[in-house]
Coordinates of C-alpha atoms and ligand atoms in Angstrom, one line a residue:
M1 CA -24.7 14.4 -10.8
E2 CA -21.7 16.4 -9.6
T3 CA -18.5 14.5 -8.9
K4 CA -18.6 15.8 -5.3
D5 CA -22.0 14.1 -4.7
L6 CA -20.9 10.7 -6.0
K7 CA -19.8 7.8 -3.8
P8 CA -16.2 6.6 -4.2
E9 CA -17.5 3.4 -5.8
S10 CA -19.0 5.4 -8.6
L11 CA -16.0 7.6 -9.0
A12 CA -13.7 4.6 -9.3
A13 CA -15.9 2.6 -11.7
Q14 CA -16.0 5.4 -14.2
A15 CA -12.5 6.8 -13.4
M16 CA -14.2 10.1 -12.5
G17 CA -16.5 10.0 -15.6
W18 CA -13.8 11.1 -17.9
V19 CA -14.6 11.1 -21.7
D20 CA -12.0 11.9 -24.4
E21 CA -12.9 15.3 -25.9
T22 CA -11.8 14.4 -29.4
T23 CA -13.0 10.8 -29.9
R24 CA -15.7 10.5 -27.1
A25 CA -13.8 7.4 -25.9
V26 CA -14.8 6.4 -22.3
S27 CA -11.4 4.6 -21.9
P28 CA -8.4 6.9 -22.2
P29 CA -5.8 6.7 -24.9
I30 CA -2.3 5.7 -24.0
H31 CA 0.0 8.7 -24.4
T32 CA 3.5 7.5 -25.2
S33 CA 5.3 10.7 -26.2
S34 CA 8.4 11.5 -24.2
T35 CA 8.5 15.1 -25.3
Y36 CA 6.0 18.0 -26.1
L37 CA 6.0 20.8 -28.5
R38 CA 7.2 24.2 -27.3
D39 CA 5.1 27.3 -28.3
P40 CA 6.7 29.6 -31.0
D41 CA 7.1 32.3 -28.3
N42 CA 9.3 29.9 -26.3
Q43 CA 6.6 29.0 -23.7
Y44 CA 5.2 25.6 -22.7
R45 CA 1.5 26.6 -22.3
S46 CA 0.5 22.9 -22.3
K47 CA 2.5 22.8 -19.1
R48 CA 4.1 19.6 -20.5
A49 CA 7.7 19.5 -21.6
Y50 CA 9.2 16.1 -20.9
A51 CA 7.7 12.8 -19.7
R52 CA 10.2 12.2 -16.9
A53 CA 8.6 15.0 -15.1
D54 CA 4.9 14.4 -16.0
N55 CA 2.8 12.6 -18.5
P56 CA -0.9 13.0 -19.5
A57 CA -1.2 9.2 -19.0
F58 CA -1.0 9.9 -15.2
D59 CA -3.7 12.5 -15.1
Q60 CA -6.8 10.4 -14.5
A61 CA -5.2 7.8 -12.1
E62 CA -3.7 10.7 -10.1
A63 CA -7.0 12.6 -10.0
L64 CA -9.0 9.5 -9.1
L65 CA -6.6 8.5 -6.3
A66 CA -6.6 12.1 -4.9
A67 CA -10.4 12.0 -4.9
L68 CA -10.6 8.5 -3.2
E69 CA -8.1 9.6 -0.5
N70 CA -9.7 13.0 -0.2
G71 CA -6.3 14.7 -0.9
A72 CA -5.3 17.8 -2.7
Q73 CA -3.1 15.9 -5.2
A74 CA -1.7 12.5 -6.0
A75 CA 1.4 11.4 -7.8
L76 CA 2.2 8.1 -9.5
F77 CA 5.7 6.6 -9.2
S78 CA 7.5 3.7 -10.9
S79 CA 7.1 1.5 -7.8
G80 CA 5.9 1.6 -4.2
M81 CA 9.6 1.8 -3.1
A82 CA 10.2 4.8 -5.4
A83 CA 7.2 6.5 -3.8
A84 CA 8.2 5.7 -0.2
T85 CA 11.8 6.6 -0.6
S86 CA 11.0 9.9 -2.2
V87 CA 9.1 11.0 1.0
F88 CA 12.3 10.3 3.0
L89 CA 14.7 11.8 0.5
A90 CA 12.7 15.0 0.5
L91 CA 13.9 15.5 4.1
A92 CA 17.4 16.8 4.9
P93 CA 20.4 14.9 6.3
G94 CA 20.4 15.2 10.1
D95 CA 16.6 15.0 10.3
H96 CA 15.2 12.5 12.8
V97 CA 12.5 10.1 11.6
L98 CA 10.4 7.5 13.4
A99 CA 9.3 4.3 11.6
P100 CA 7.8 1.0 12.9
K101 CA 9.8 -2.1 13.9
V102 CA 7.3 -4.2 11.9
M103 CA 6.9 -2.9 8.4
Y104 CA 7.5 -3.7 4.8
W105 CA 10.9 -5.3 5.1
S106 CA 12.6 -3.8 2.0
L107 CA 11.8 -0.3 3.2
R108 CA 13.0 -1.1 6.7
N109 CA 16.3 -2.4 5.2
W110 CA 16.6 0.8 3.1
L111 CA 16.0 3.0 6.1
A112 CA 18.6 1.0 8.2
G113 CA 21.1 1.1 5.3
F114 CA 21.0 3.7 2.6
A115 CA 18.9 6.3 4.4
T116 CA 21.0 6.1 7.6
Q117 CA 24.3 6.4 5.6
W118 CA 22.8 9.4 3.7
G119 CA 22.3 11.1 7.1
L120 CA 18.8 10.5 8.3
E121 CA 18.6 9.6 12.0
V122 CA 16.2 6.6 11.8
E123 CA 14.6 5.2 14.9
L124 CA 12.4 2.1 14.7
I125 CA 9.8 1.9 17.4
D126 CA 6.6 0.0 18.4
M127 CA 4.0 2.2 16.6
G128 CA 1.2 0.3 18.4
D129 CA 2.2 1.9 21.7
A130 CA 1.2 5.6 21.8
A131 CA 3.4 6.1 24.9
A132 CA 6.5 4.8 23.0
V133 CA 5.7 7.2 20.1
Q134 CA 5.3 10.1 22.5
A135 CA 8.6 9.3 24.2
A136 CA 10.5 8.9 20.9
V137 CA 9.3 12.0 19.1
R138 CA 11.7 15.0 19.4
P139 CA 10.0 18.4 19.0
G140 CA 11.7 20.4 16.3
K141 CA 14.1 17.5 15.3
T142 CA 11.7 14.7 14.3
K143 CA 10.5 15.7 10.8
L144 CA 8.6 12.6 9.8
V145 CA 6.7 9.8 11.5
W146 CA 6.1 6.9 9.1
I147 CA 3.5 4.2 9.9
E148 CA 2.2 1.2 8.0
T149 CA -1.3 0.0 8.9
P150 CA -2.2 -2.8 8.8
A151 CA 1.5 -3.6 9.1
N152 CA 3.1 -6.3 7.0
P153 CA 3.2 -9.2 7.8
M154 CA 1.7 -9.3 11.4
W155 CA -1.2 -7.0 10.5
S156 CA -1.1 -4.9 13.6
V157 CA -3.1 -1.7 13.2
T158 CA -1.8 1.7 14.2
D159 CA -4.1 4.4 15.5
I160 CA -3.7 7.1 12.7
A161 CA -5.6 9.9 14.5
A162 CA -3.7 9.4 17.8
T163 CA -0.3 9.2 16.0
A164 CA -1.1 12.3 13.9
K165 CA -1.8 14.3 17.0
I166 CA 1.5 13.3 18.5
A167 CA 3.4 14.1 15.3
K168 CA 1.7 17.4 14.8
A169 CA 2.3 18.6 18.4
S170 CA 6.0 18.1 17.8
G171 CA 6.2 19.6 14.3
A172 CA 6.6 16.3 12.5
R173 CA 4.6 15.2 9.4
L174 CA 2.8 11.9 9.4
A175 CA 3.1 9.6 6.4
V176 CA 1.0 6.3 6.2
D177 CA 1.8 3.3 4.1
S178 CA -1.9 2.4 3.4
T179 CA -1.1 -0.3 0.8
V180 CA -3.1 -3.0 2.6
A181 CA -6.0 -0.9 3.9
T182 CA -6.5 1.0 0.6
P183 CA -8.9 4.0 0.5
V184 CA -11.7 1.5 0.5
L185 CA -11.2 0.7 4.2
T186 CA -9.2 3.6 5.6
R187 CA -8.7 7.3 4.6
P188 CA -5.5 8.4 6.5
L189 CA -5.7 12.0 5.3
D190 CA -9.2 12.4 6.9
L191 CA -7.6 11.1 10.2
G192 CA -4.9 13.7 10.2
A193 CA -2.1 12.2 8.1
D194 CA -0.2 14.5 5.7
I195 CA 0.8 11.9 3.1
V196 CA -0.6 8.5 2.2
M197 CA 1.5 6.0 0.3
H198 CA 0.5 3.0 -1.8
S199 CA 2.4 0.2 -3.4
A200 CA 0.0 0.4 -6.4
T201 CA 1.4 -2.9 -7.5
K202 CA -1.0 -4.4 -4.9
Y203 CA -4.7 -3.6 -4.5
L204 CA -4.9 -0.4 -6.5
N205 CA -4.0 -2.3 -9.6
G206 CA -5.1 -5.7 -8.3
H207 CA -4.0 -8.0 -11.2
S208 CA -0.3 -8.7 -10.4
D209 CA 0.7 -7.4 -13.8
L210 CA 2.6 -4.2 -13.1
I211 CA 5.0 -2.5 -10.6
A212 CA 3.7 0.9 -9.4
G213 CA 3.6 3.3 -6.6
A214 CA 1.6 6.3 -5.6
L215 CA 1.4 9.1 -3.0
A216 CA -1.5 11.4 -2.1
T217 CA -1.1 14.6 -0.1
R218 CA -3.4 16.6 2.1
E219 CA -1.9 19.8 1.0
D220 CA -0.1 21.0 -2.1
D221 CA 2.7 22.5 0.0
A222 CA 6.5 23.0 -0.3
S223 CA 7.2 19.5 1.0
W224 CA 4.9 18.0 -1.7
Q225 CA 6.6 20.1 -4.4
R226 CA 9.9 18.8 -3.2
I227 CA 8.7 15.3 -3.5
K228 CA 7.3 16.0 -7.0
A229 CA 10.6 17.5 -8.0
L230 CA 12.5 14.5 -6.8
R231 CA 10.3 12.2 -8.9
A232 CA 11.3 14.2 -12.0
Q233 CA 15.0 14.4 -11.0
L234 CA 15.5 10.8 -9.9
G235 CA 13.2 9.6 -12.7
G236 CA 11.0 7.4 -10.5
T237 CA 8.3 8.1 -13.0
M238 CA 5.8 5.5 -14.1
G239 CA 5.5 4.3 -17.7
S240 CA 2.5 5.2 -19.9
F241 CA 1.3 1.6 -20.3
E242 CA 1.5 1.0 -16.6
A243 CA -0.5 4.1 -15.8
W244 CA -3.2 2.9 -18.2
L245 CA -3.3 -0.5 -16.7
L246 CA -3.4 1.0 -13.2
L247 CA -6.4 3.1 -14.0
R248 CA -8.2 0.0 -15.4
G249 CA -7.4 -1.9 -12.2
M250 CA -8.6 1.0 -10.0
R251 CA -12.1 0.8 -11.6
T252 CA -12.8 -2.4 -9.8
L253 CA -10.9 -1.6 -6.6
Y254 CA -14.0 -1.5 -4.3
L255 CA -15.4 -4.8 -5.6
R256 CA -12.1 -6.6 -5.2
V257 CA -11.2 -5.2 -1.7
H258 CA -14.6 -6.0 -0.3
A259 CA -14.6 -9.5 -1.7
A260 CA -11.1 -10.2 -0.4
S261 CA -12.0 -8.8 3.0
R262 CA -15.1 -11.0 3.3
S263 CA -13.1 -14.1 2.4
A264 CA -10.2 -13.2 4.6
M265 CA -12.6 -12.9 7.6
R266 CA -14.1 -16.4 6.8
I267 CA -10.6 -17.9 6.4
A268 CA -9.3 -16.2 9.6
E269 CA -12.3 -17.5 11.6
H270 CA -12.0 -21.0 10.2
F271 CA -8.3 -21.4 10.9
S272 CA -8.4 -19.8 14.3
R273 CA -10.1 -23.0 15.5
H274 CA -7.8 -25.4 13.6
P275 CA -5.7 -28.0 15.5
Q276 CA -2.6 -27.5 13.3
V277 CA -2.7 -23.7 13.5
A278 CA -1.1 -22.1 16.5
E279 CA -2.4 -18.5 15.8
V280 CA -4.2 -16.5 13.2
L281 CA -3.0 -12.9 12.8
Y282 CA -5.9 -10.8 11.5
P283 CA -7.2 -7.5 12.8
G284 CA -10.8 -8.6 12.1
L285 CA -10.7 -11.3 14.8
P286 CA -12.0 -10.0 18.1
S287 CA -9.1 -11.9 19.7
S288 CA -6.5 -9.7 17.9
P289 CA -4.8 -7.0 20.0
S290 CA -5.4 -4.6 17.1
H291 CA -9.2 -5.3 16.9
A292 CA -10.4 -2.4 18.9
I293 CA -8.4 0.2 16.9
A294 CA -9.2 -1.6 13.6
A295 CA -12.9 -1.6 14.3
K296 CA -12.7 2.2 15.0
Q297 CA -10.5 3.1 12.1
M298 CA -11.3 0.7 9.3
R299 CA -14.6 0.9 7.5
G300 CA -16.4 -1.9 5.7
G301 CA -13.9 -4.7 6.5
F302 CA -10.5 -5.5 7.8
G303 CA -8.6 -6.2 4.5
G304 CA -7.6 -9.2 2.5
M305 CA -4.3 -9.9 4.3
L306 CA -3.8 -12.3 7.2
S307 CA -1.1 -14.7 8.5
I308 CA -1.2 -18.0 10.2
R309 CA 1.4 -19.6 12.5
A310 CA 1.8 -23.3 11.9
K311 CA 2.0 -25.7 14.8
G312 CA 5.2 -27.6 14.3
G313 CA 7.4 -24.5 13.6
E314 CA 9.3 -23.6 10.4
A315 CA 9.3 -27.0 8.9
A316 CA 5.5 -27.3 9.2
A317 CA 5.0 -23.9 7.7
I318 CA 7.2 -24.6 4.7
A319 CA 5.7 -28.0 4.2
T320 CA 2.2 -26.5 4.2
A321 CA 3.1 -24.0 1.6
A322 CA 4.6 -26.9 -0.4
H323 CA 1.2 -28.7 -0.5
V324 CA -1.2 -26.0 -1.6
T325 CA -2.5 -26.1 -5.2
L326 CA -5.1 -23.3 -5.4
W327 CA -3.1 -20.8 -3.4
K328 CA 0.0 -19.8 -5.3
R329 CA 3.4 -19.9 -3.6
A330 CA 4.6 -16.4 -4.5
T331 CA 5.6 -13.1 -3.0
S332 CA 3.5 -9.9 -3.3
L333 CA -0.2 -9.3 -2.3
G334 CA -3.4 -7.6 -3.3
G335 CA -4.0 -9.4 -6.6
V336 CA -7.1 -11.3 -7.7
E337 CA -5.3 -14.6 -7.1
S338 CA -4.5 -15.8 -3.6
L339 CA -0.9 -16.1 -2.6
I340 CA 0.9 -17.9 0.3
E341 CA 4.4 -17.1 1.4
H342 CA 6.8 -18.2 4.2
R343 CA 8.0 -14.7 5.1
A344 CA 11.0 -15.5 7.2
S345 CA 12.6 -17.2 4.2
V346 CA 12.3 -13.9 2.4
E347 CA 13.2 -11.4 5.1
G348 CA 16.3 -13.1 6.4
A349 CA 18.2 -12.8 9.7
N350 CA 17.2 -9.3 10.9
S351 CA 13.5 -9.9 10.5
P352 CA 11.1 -9.7 13.5
V353 CA 8.8 -12.2 11.7
P354 CA 8.3 -15.6 13.4
I355 CA 9.7 -18.5 11.5
D356 CA 6.5 -20.5 11.6
L357 CA 4.5 -17.7 9.9
L358 CA 2.8 -18.0 6.5
R359 CA 1.5 -14.8 5.0
L360 CA -1.8 -15.2 3.1
S361 CA -3.0 -12.7 0.5
V362 CA -6.6 -13.5 -0.2
G363 CA -7.8 -13.0 -3.7
I364 CA -11.3 -13.2 -5.2
E365 CA -11.6 -17.0 -5.6
D366 CA -14.4 -18.9 -3.7
A367 CA -13.5 -18.7 0.0
G368 CA -14.7 -22.3 0.5
D369 CA -12.2 -23.5 -2.2
L370 CA -9.4 -21.6 -0.5
I371 CA -10.2 -23.0 2.9
A372 CA -10.4 -26.6 1.5
D373 CA -7.0 -26.2 -0.2
L374 CA -5.3 -24.9 2.9
E375 CA -7.0 -27.7 5.0
R376 CA -5.6 -30.3 2.6
A377 CA -2.1 -28.7 2.7
L378 CA -2.0 -28.6 6.5
A379 CA -3.1 -32.2 6.7
A380 CA -0.5 -33.3 4.0
A381 CA 2.2 -31.3 5.8
Q382 CA 1.4 -33.0 9.1
G383 CA 1.4 -36.4 7.4
A384 CA 4.7 -35.7 5.8
R385 CA 6.3 -34.9 9.2
K386 CA 5.0 -38.1 10.9
Ligands
PLP401 C1 3.1 -2.6 2.5 C2 4.1 -2.4 1.3 N1 4.6 -1.2 1.1 C3 5.5 -1.0 0.1 C4 5.8 -2.0 -0.8 C5 6.8 -1.8 -1.9 O1 6.1 -1.7 -3.1 P1 6.7 -2.0 -4.5 O2 7.0 -3.5 -4.5 O3 5.6 -1.6 -5.5 O4 8.0 -1.2 -4.7 C6 5.3 -3.3 -0.6 C7 5.7 -4.4 -1.5 O5 5.5 -5.6 -1.2 C8 4.4 -3.5 0.5 O6 3.8 -4.7 0.7

């Protein structure tokens, strides 16, 4: 069967069906060379010169991600932050950019600090409100609209198609941090986005054993070439071993994301009726303000990330996290093991995150076991506070 006729699940499982020409290996070798032989006539016909710019170890993961996102090309980076910051640094000082008030905190801090000092005019707005986006966008001056959906750690969903329309009408590009949705649940480029970004550390890899980032582009245009040049110049390039591990993880992406989404839905429903839980934040719940957009935009599930707000405030939230045993108290998300984290402790004073919020990254364990462990922890936390 032709690649174009295959479902993404099949493309991912076989990493596009690639087989090594020389050895017939179905799993790729790990290319570690930092440099490549120049032809006697001074050319580089292999199109490879030096591994800070490019590396054959990236080829398959980049081709697979481009196919899964329906993009023209993809590029791997040394981290999600290296990928995201390259999109902003490819702009010029003086450019106006819009980004969400609620987003991955480290990128928000970088935008408010370094990017602003460097000369970008950064405006943080409520991306859930199309009228606010329309009012903030400045035709000819706004060069980039950055959104994250679902947005960490409150999981509000932004309407990609509507935002793309507003961005396009004013001459701005739209970039989407789709780390949490993954191409399994949302394909931003199909909805009008220009660039999609992933912290590949999370679901794309899925095993909490590497730091990685990736971008996919709708078009191989001048802006994309500038981003690729920045990767080579700043050296935000991924290592060969990491690229190999990432491709291995991506083969099971669809199974993992569907399993995590199913369990997250069960956990969200269960704790939305729990006496010690003030609120469950999950776009899959019909009570969520994001549910209507999520149901329209996300296919096959609402993702593996949710948050709960503990009755009893910050102390109750921290005590609950202290009493889990199956859930692991750790930062990050998107791995096969479930993680719990009190986000306000991480994000500090400028964070919009409520102090009673616990972020849950649902892995692939049995959902009943995860529910029972969190039930026990909530009860133990309440007991400890009496
Ligand atoms: C939504 C989101 N975007 C970007 C990043 C940054 O990715 P990395 O840690 O791979 O640099 C993270 C990391 O937690 C994230 O959760």
